[in-house]
Amino acid sequence: MRKIIATALAVAAVSAIGIADVQAKTMKVQASSSPGDWAHRFMTDGWQQKVGIMTGGSLELEVLATKAVVPHRETIDAVANGILDGDLNAVSYFAGRDPAFGIIGDLIAGYDTPEQVRMFCQEGGGKEVLQKLYDKHANGQIHVIGCGPYTKEALVAKVPIRTVEDLKGIKIRSPEGLAADVFRRAGAAPVSIPFSEVFTSLDKGIVDAADASAFVNNEASGMHKIAKFPIYPGIHSMSVLQFVVNKDYWEKLSEQEQTVLEVWFVAAYTTMLRQADLQDRDLVAEYKKSGEVEIVDWSTEDRRKFREIAVAAWEDAASKSDLAREALNAHLSYMRRIGLLD
């Protein structure tokens, strides 16, 4: 009996050590959000913890703010090299490496709703093109779990921009690549700066307007204190966020852990989309009632004009690389399937 008890205790001790080791495994990912953003609090105040709950403690997730480890345009290098385990960044940040990143990251003025773009990413071929991009530009060291936007971004402005014509001469913060090209074609002067510097740039007059984020994120960052003519619903951007991980890290995860991360991404960003939309609507209603800011809503005709300008930019971007052409073809095929194009 003493031998049986001793053996059982030894097994329990080994098991306890094994559990402790498992519990110590934490996946560190860097996001595009700043610490005070609503989107960042959404992750850190509840959703990152769900990975640990869903895996029974075998895998924990830690979502780091933008620039916490590396600059926002260097996250994919950090993931490929194992400095970061993963990335929840904006795909369009990497458009300077291949225009296909810009086309997948934000087909400016292309879609009506974030849900349409999420479906394209997850079910319409977008994720597959993104994986091809990383196979080429990250030496196959990145695995794509998913991608998609959670909001149609509101454009913040210090001056009223009520029509396409009003964009002429406007200095506007915009990511490089496709978004910048569309604004340039519309007569604006795009400036590439990270989201974390938008408030300061608006306050100091470096830019007049900014392709920033969801209305609720802009509010949390204090944008509407200095930029009192937001365009809502937005006219342009539905920034696609990716969930990518280091390939070696991914392959060392159990099948259960891999499945949890795939399901977590869909659940987290679907919930974020719904909550952001409701909070956007509530904030807009409050501002309309108080009159503190003017909510600018473009007409259907001006939105159509802006899309026509964007189409030419799409085609130009697609001509710059084989993968860019493949990315746009995937968009166009999907848009025809859901009735956005004839």
CSV table of C-alpha atoms in Angstrom, one decimal:
chain,number,residue,atom,x,y,z
A,1,MET,CA,0.0,0.0,0.0
A,2,ARG,CA,2.9,2.4,0.9
A,3,LYS,CA,4.4,1.7,-2.5
A,4,ILE,CA,1.1,2.4,-4.3
A,5,ILE,CA,0.7,5.7,-2.3
A,6,ALA,CA,4.3,6.7,-3.0
A,7,THR,CA,3.9,6.0,-6.7
A,8,ALA,CA,0.6,7.9,-6.8
A,9,LEU,CA,2.3,10.9,-5.1
A,10,ALA,CA,5.2,10.8,-7.6
A,11,VAL,CA,2.8,10.7,-10.5
A,12,ALA,CA,0.8,13.6,-9.0
A,13,ALA,CA,4.0,15.6,-8.6
A,14,VAL,CA,5.0,15.1,-12.2
A,15,SER,CA,1.5,16.0,-13.3
A,16,ALA,CA,1.6,19.1,-11.3
A,17,ILE,CA,4.9,20.2,-12.8
A,18,GLY,CA,3.4,19.5,-16.2
A,19,ILE,CA,0.3,21.6,-15.5
A,20,ALA,CA,2.4,24.4,-14.2
A,21,ASP,CA,4.5,24.3,-17.4
A,22,VAL,CA,1.3,24.3,-19.5
A,23,GLN,CA,-0.2,27.2,-17.6
A,24,ALA,CA,3.0,29.2,-18.1
A,25,LYS,CA,2.6,29.2,-21.9
A,26,THR,CA,1.5,32.7,-22.9
A,27,MET,CA,1.1,33.9,-26.5
A,28,LYS,CA,2.1,37.6,-26.8
A,29,VAL,CA,0.6,39.5,-29.7
A,30,GLN,CA,0.8,43.1,-30.6
A,31,ALA,CA,-2.2,45.0,-31.8
A,32,SER,CA,-2.7,48.3,-33.7
A,33,SER,CA,-4.7,49.9,-30.8
A,34,SER,CA,-3.3,52.3,-28.2
A,35,PRO,CA,-3.7,51.7,-24.5
A,36,GLY,CA,-6.6,54.1,-24.0
A,37,ASP,CA,-8.6,53.0,-27.0
A,38,TRP,CA,-12.0,51.4,-26.6
A,39,ALA,CA,-10.8,48.5,-28.8
A,40,HIS,CA,-7.8,47.9,-26.7
A,41,ARG,CA,-9.8,47.8,-23.5
A,42,PHE,CA,-12.2,45.4,-25.2
A,43,MET,CA,-9.4,43.0,-25.5
A,44,THR,CA,-7.5,43.5,-22.3
A,45,ASP,CA,-10.6,43.8,-20.0
A,46,GLY,CA,-12.2,40.5,-20.9
A,47,TRP,CA,-11.6,38.9,-24.3
A,48,GLN,CA,-7.9,38.0,-24.1
A,49,GLN,CA,-8.7,36.1,-21.0
A,50,LYS,CA,-11.2,33.8,-22.8
A,51,VAL,CA,-8.4,31.9,-24.5
A,52,GLY,CA,-7.1,30.7,-21.2
A,53,ILE,CA,-10.6,29.7,-20.1
A,54,MET,CA,-11.3,27.9,-23.4
A,55,THR,CA,-8.1,26.0,-23.3
A,56,GLY,CA,-8.4,25.1,-19.6
A,57,GLY,CA,-5.3,27.1,-18.9
A,58,SER,CA,-3.0,25.5,-21.4
A,59,LEU,CA,-2.6,28.7,-23.4
A,60,GLU,CA,-3.0,32.3,-22.3
A,61,LEU,CA,-3.2,35.3,-24.6
A,62,GLU,CA,-1.7,38.7,-23.9
A,63,VAL,CA,-2.7,41.5,-26.3
A,64,LEU,CA,0.0,44.3,-26.3
A,65,ALA,CA,-0.7,47.9,-27.4
A,66,THR,CA,0.8,49.3,-30.6
A,67,LYS,CA,4.6,49.9,-30.4
A,68,ALA,CA,4.8,47.9,-27.2
A,69,VAL,CA,7.6,45.7,-28.7
A,70,VAL,CA,8.3,47.0,-32.2
A,71,PRO,CA,7.0,49.9,-34.4
A,72,HIS,CA,3.6,49.2,-36.1
A,73,ARG,CA,5.1,48.5,-39.5
A,74,GLU,CA,7.6,46.0,-38.2
A,75,THR,CA,5.3,43.6,-36.4
A,76,ILE,CA,5.3,41.0,-39.2
A,77,ASP,CA,9.1,40.8,-39.1
A,78,ALA,CA,8.9,40.4,-35.4
A,79,VAL,CA,6.4,37.5,-35.8
A,80,ALA,CA,8.4,35.8,-38.5
A,81,ASN,CA,11.5,36.0,-36.4
A,82,GLY,CA,9.8,34.9,-33.2
A,83,ILE,CA,10.2,38.2,-31.3
A,84,LEU,CA,6.4,38.3,-31.2
A,85,ASP,CA,4.3,35.2,-31.1
A,86,GLY,CA,1.5,36.9,-33.1
A,87,ASP,CA,0.0,40.0,-34.5
A,88,LEU,CA,-3.4,41.7,-34.4
A,89,ASN,CA,-2.4,44.6,-36.7
A,90,ALA,CA,-3.9,46.4,-39.6
A,91,VAL,CA,-3.0,44.7,-42.9
A,92,SER,CA,-2.7,47.9,-44.8
A,93,TYR,CA,0.3,49.0,-42.7
A,94,PHE,CA,2.4,46.7,-44.9
A,95,ALA,CA,1.2,48.1,-48.3
A,96,GLY,CA,4.7,49.5,-48.9
A,97,ARG,CA,6.0,45.9,-49.2
A,98,ASP,CA,3.4,44.8,-51.7
A,99,PRO,CA,0.3,46.7,-53.0
A,100,ALA,CA,-1.6,43.5,-52.4
A,101,PHE,CA,-1.5,44.2,-48.7
A,102,GLY,CA,-3.3,47.5,-49.4
A,103,ILE,CA,-5.9,45.8,-51.5
A,104,ILE,CA,-6.6,43.1,-48.9
A,105,GLY,CA,-6.2,45.5,-46.0
A,106,ASP,CA,-8.7,48.0,-47.1
A,107,LEU,CA,-10.5,48.2,-50.5
A,108,ILE,CA,-11.3,51.9,-50.0
A,109,ALA,CA,-14.9,52.7,-50.7
A,110,GLY,CA,-15.6,49.2,-51.9
A,111,TYR,CA,-18.1,47.7,-49.5
A,112,ASP,CA,-21.2,48.8,-47.7
A,113,THR,CA,-20.8,47.0,-44.4
A,114,PRO,CA,-18.0,45.5,-42.3
A,115,GLU,CA,-19.9,42.2,-42.3
A,116,GLN,CA,-19.4,41.9,-46.1
A,117,VAL,CA,-15.6,42.4,-45.7
A,118,ARG,CA,-15.4,39.9,-42.9
A,119,MET,CA,-17.2,37.3,-45.0
A,120,PHE,CA,-14.8,38.1,-47.9
A,121,CYS,CA,-11.8,37.6,-45.6
A,122,GLN,CA,-13.0,34.4,-43.9
A,123,GLU,CA,-15.0,32.7,-46.7
A,124,GLY,CA,-14.5,34.6,-50.0
A,125,GLY,CA,-10.8,34.1,-50.6
A,126,GLY,CA,-9.2,37.0,-48.7
A,127,LYS,CA,-7.5,34.9,-46.0
A,128,GLU,CA,-6.0,32.6,-48.7
A,129,VAL,CA,-4.5,35.6,-50.6
A,130,LEU,CA,-3.1,37.0,-47.3
A,131,GLN,CA,-1.4,33.6,-46.6
A,132,LYS,CA,0.2,33.7,-50.1
A,133,LEU,CA,1.5,37.2,-49.3
A,134,TYR,CA,3.2,35.9,-46.1
A,135,ASP,CA,4.5,32.8,-47.8
A,136,LYS,CA,6.3,35.2,-50.2
A,137,HIS,CA,7.2,38.2,-48.0
A,138,ALA,CA,7.9,36.4,-44.6
A,139,ASN,CA,9.6,33.3,-46.0
A,140,GLY,CA,6.7,31.1,-45.0
A,141,GLN,CA,7.2,31.8,-41.3
A,142,ILE,CA,3.7,33.3,-40.7
A,143,HIS,CA,0.4,31.4,-40.4
A,144,VAL,CA,-2.8,33.3,-41.0
A,145,ILE,CA,-5.6,32.5,-38.6
A,146,GLY,CA,-8.1,35.1,-39.8
A,147,CYS,CA,-8.8,38.6,-40.9
A,148,GLY,CA,-11.6,41.2,-41.1
A,149,PRO,CA,-12.7,44.6,-40.0
A,150,TYR,CA,-14.9,45.3,-36.9
A,151,THR,CA,-16.1,48.7,-38.0
A,152,LYS,CA,-16.7,51.2,-40.8
A,153,GLU,CA,-14.4,53.9,-39.7
A,154,ALA,CA,-15.7,57.5,-39.1
A,155,LEU,CA,-13.5,60.2,-40.6
A,156,VAL,CA,-12.6,63.0,-38.2
A,157,ALA,CA,-12.1,66.5,-39.5
A,158,LYS,CA,-11.4,70.0,-38.1
A,159,VAL,CA,-13.2,71.5,-41.1
A,160,PRO,CA,-16.5,70.5,-42.8
A,161,ILE,CA,-16.0,68.0,-45.6
A,162,ARG,CA,-19.6,67.6,-46.9
A,163,THR,CA,-18.9,66.5,-50.5
A,164,VAL,CA,-16.2,65.0,-52.7
A,165,GLU,CA,-15.2,68.4,-53.9
A,166,ASP,CA,-14.6,69.5,-50.3
A,167,LEU,CA,-11.6,67.1,-50.1
A,168,LYS,CA,-9.6,69.2,-52.4
A,169,GLY,CA,-6.6,70.7,-50.6
A,170,ILE,CA,-7.4,68.9,-47.3
A,171,LYS,CA,-4.3,67.5,-45.5
A,172,ILE,CA,-5.5,64.1,-44.3
A,173,ARG,CA,-3.9,61.4,-42.3
A,174,SER,CA,-4.0,58.2,-44.3
A,175,PRO,CA,-2.1,54.9,-44.3
A,176,GLU,CA,0.3,54.6,-47.2
A,177,GLY,CA,-0.7,52.7,-50.4
A,178,LEU,CA,-4.2,52.4,-51.7
A,179,ALA,CA,-6.0,54.6,-49.2
A,180,ALA,CA,-3.5,57.4,-49.8
A,181,ASP,CA,-3.9,57.1,-53.5
A,182,VAL,CA,-7.7,57.4,-53.4
A,183,PHE,CA,-7.5,60.5,-51.3
A,184,ARG,CA,-4.9,62.0,-53.6
A,185,ARG,CA,-7.1,61.3,-56.6
A,186,ALA,CA,-9.9,63.1,-54.9
A,187,GLY,CA,-7.7,66.2,-54.4
A,188,ALA,CA,-6.6,65.7,-50.8
A,189,ALA,CA,-3.0,65.7,-49.6
A,190,PRO,CA,-2.5,62.4,-47.7
A,191,VAL,CA,0.1,62.2,-44.8
A,192,SER,CA,1.2,58.8,-43.4
A,193,ILE,CA,1.3,58.8,-39.6
A,194,PRO,CA,0.4,56.1,-37.1
A,195,PHE,CA,-2.9,56.2,-35.2
A,196,SER,CA,-1.2,57.0,-32.0
A,197,GLU,CA,-0.1,60.3,-33.4
A,198,VAL,CA,-3.4,61.4,-35.0
A,199,PHE,CA,-4.6,63.5,-32.0
A,200,THR,CA,-1.4,65.5,-31.8
A,201,SER,CA,-1.2,66.0,-35.5
A,202,LEU,CA,-4.8,67.3,-35.6
A,203,ASP,CA,-4.2,69.5,-32.6
A,204,LYS,CA,-1.0,71.1,-34.1
A,205,GLY,CA,-2.5,71.5,-37.5
A,206,ILE,CA,-0.2,69.0,-39.2
A,207,VAL,CA,-3.4,67.5,-40.7
A,208,ASP,CA,-6.9,68.8,-41.2
A,209,ALA,CA,-8.6,65.4,-41.1
A,210,ALA,CA,-7.8,61.8,-40.4
A,211,ASP,CA,-8.7,58.4,-41.5
A,212,ALA,CA,-8.7,57.2,-37.9
A,213,SER,CA,-10.9,54.6,-36.4
A,214,ALA,CA,-14.4,53.7,-35.2
A,215,PHE,CA,-16.4,56.7,-33.8
A,216,VAL,CA,-16.2,55.2,-30.3
A,217,ASN,CA,-12.4,54.9,-30.6
A,218,ASN,CA,-12.1,58.4,-31.9
A,219,GLU,CA,-14.2,59.6,-29.0
A,220,ALA,CA,-12.1,57.7,-26.4
A,221,SER,CA,-9.0,59.4,-27.9
A,222,GLY,CA,-10.5,62.8,-27.5
A,223,MET,CA,-10.6,63.5,-31.3
A,224,HIS,CA,-14.0,65.2,-31.2
A,225,LYS,CA,-12.7,67.9,-28.8
A,226,ILE,CA,-10.6,69.3,-31.6
A,227,ALA,CA,-12.1,67.8,-34.8
A,228,LYS,CA,-15.8,68.8,-34.6
A,229,PHE,CA,-16.9,67.7,-38.1
A,230,PRO,CA,-16.8,63.9,-38.1
A,231,ILE,CA,-18.1,62.1,-41.2
A,232,TYR,CA,-20.4,59.3,-40.0
A,233,PRO,CA,-21.2,56.8,-41.4
A,234,GLY,CA,-17.7,56.8,-42.9
A,235,ILE,CA,-17.1,57.2,-46.6
A,236,HIS,CA,-14.0,55.2,-47.1
A,237,SER,CA,-12.3,52.8,-44.7
A,238,MET,CA,-13.0,49.4,-43.2
A,239,SER,CA,-9.6,48.6,-42.0
A,240,VAL,CA,-9.0,44.8,-42.1
A,241,LEU,CA,-7.2,43.5,-39.0
A,242,GLN,CA,-5.3,40.2,-39.1
A,243,PHE,CA,-4.6,37.5,-36.6
A,244,VAL,CA,-1.3,35.9,-37.6
A,245,VAL,CA,1.1,33.8,-35.6
A,246,ASN,CA,4.7,32.6,-36.0
A,247,LYS,CA,4.4,29.3,-38.0
A,248,ASP,CA,6.7,27.3,-35.7
A,249,TYR,CA,4.7,28.5,-32.7
A,250,TRP,CA,1.5,27.5,-34.4
A,251,GLU,CA,2.7,24.1,-35.3
A,252,LYS,CA,3.7,23.4,-31.6
A,253,LEU,CA,0.2,24.1,-30.4
A,254,SER,CA,-2.2,21.2,-29.9
A,255,GLU,CA,-5.1,20.8,-32.3
A,256,GLN,CA,-7.4,21.9,-29.5
A,257,GLU,CA,-5.4,25.1,-28.9
A,258,GLN,CA,-5.3,25.9,-32.7
A,259,THR,CA,-9.1,25.4,-32.9
A,260,VAL,CA,-9.6,27.6,-29.9
A,261,LEU,CA,-7.6,30.5,-31.5
A,262,GLU,CA,-9.6,30.1,-34.7
A,263,VAL,CA,-13.0,30.2,-32.9
A,264,TRP,CA,-11.8,32.9,-30.5
A,265,PHE,CA,-10.9,35.2,-33.4
A,266,VAL,CA,-14.3,34.9,-35.0
A,267,ALA,CA,-16.2,35.3,-31.7
A,268,ALA,CA,-14.1,38.2,-30.4
A,269,TYR,CA,-14.3,40.3,-33.6
A,270,THR,CA,-17.9,39.6,-34.2
A,271,THR,CA,-18.7,40.8,-30.7
A,272,MET,CA,-16.4,43.8,-31.1
A,273,LEU,CA,-18.2,44.7,-34.3
A,274,ARG,CA,-21.7,44.6,-32.6
A,275,GLN,CA,-20.6,46.5,-29.5
A,276,ALA,CA,-18.7,49.2,-31.5
A,277,ASP,CA,-21.7,49.7,-33.8
A,278,LEU,CA,-24.1,50.2,-30.9
A,279,GLN,CA,-21.7,52.5,-29.1
A,280,ASP,CA,-21.1,54.5,-32.3
A,281,ARG,CA,-24.8,55.0,-32.7
A,282,ASP,CA,-25.3,56.0,-29.1
A,283,LEU,CA,-22.5,58.6,-29.2
A,284,VAL,CA,-23.7,60.0,-32.6
A,285,ALA,CA,-27.2,60.4,-31.1
A,286,GLU,CA,-25.8,62.2,-28.1
A,287,TYR,CA,-23.8,64.6,-30.2
A,288,LYS,CA,-26.7,65.4,-32.5
A,289,LYS,CA,-28.8,66.2,-29.4
A,290,SER,CA,-26.1,68.4,-27.8
A,291,GLY,CA,-25.0,70.1,-31.0
A,292,GLU,CA,-21.4,70.1,-29.7
A,293,VAL,CA,-20.1,68.7,-33.0
A,294,GLU,CA,-21.7,68.5,-36.5
A,295,ILE,CA,-22.2,65.0,-37.7
A,296,VAL,CA,-21.6,65.1,-41.5
A,297,ASP,CA,-23.3,62.4,-43.5
A,298,TRP,CA,-22.5,62.3,-47.2
A,299,SER,CA,-25.2,62.0,-49.8
A,300,THR,CA,-25.7,58.8,-51.8
A,301,GLU,CA,-24.5,60.7,-54.9
A,302,ASP,CA,-21.3,61.8,-53.3
A,303,ARG,CA,-20.6,58.3,-52.0
A,304,ARG,CA,-21.1,57.0,-55.5
A,305,LYS,CA,-18.6,59.6,-56.9
A,306,PHE,CA,-16.0,58.7,-54.3
A,307,ARG,CA,-16.4,55.0,-55.2
A,308,GLU,CA,-15.8,55.8,-58.9
A,309,ILE,CA,-12.6,57.6,-58.0
A,310,ALA,CA,-11.6,54.6,-55.9
A,311,VAL,CA,-12.1,52.0,-58.7
A,312,ALA,CA,-9.4,53.6,-60.8
A,313,ALA,CA,-7.0,53.4,-57.8
A,314,TRP,CA,-7.9,49.8,-57.3
A,315,GLU,CA,-7.0,48.9,-60.8
A,316,ASP,CA,-3.7,50.8,-60.7
A,317,ALA,CA,-2.8,49.1,-57.5
A,318,ALA,CA,-3.6,45.7,-58.9
A,319,SER,CA,-1.3,46.3,-61.9
A,320,LYS,CA,1.8,46.6,-59.6
A,321,SER,CA,2.2,42.9,-58.6
A,322,ASP,CA,0.8,39.5,-59.5
A,323,LEU,CA,-0.5,39.1,-56.0
A,324,ALA,CA,-2.1,42.5,-56.1
A,325,ARG,CA,-4.0,41.4,-59.2
A,326,GLU,CA,-5.0,38.2,-57.6
A,327,ALA,CA,-6.2,40.1,-54.5
A,328,LEU,CA,-8.4,42.5,-56.5
A,329,ASN,CA,-9.7,39.6,-58.6
A,330,ALA,CA,-10.7,37.8,-55.4
A,331,HIS,CA,-12.6,40.9,-54.2
A,332,LEU,CA,-14.4,41.4,-57.6
A,333,SER,CA,-15.4,37.8,-57.8
A,334,TYR,CA,-16.8,37.9,-54.2
A,335,MET,CA,-18.6,41.3,-54.8
A,336,ARG,CA,-20.3,39.8,-57.8
A,337,ARG,CA,-21.4,36.7,-55.8
A,338,ILE,CA,-23.1,39.0,-53.2
A,339,GLY,CA,-24.6,41.4,-55.7
A,340,LEU,CA,-22.4,44.5,-55.2
A,341,LEU,CA,-21.2,44.3,-58.8
A,342,ASP,CA,-22.9,43.2,-62.0
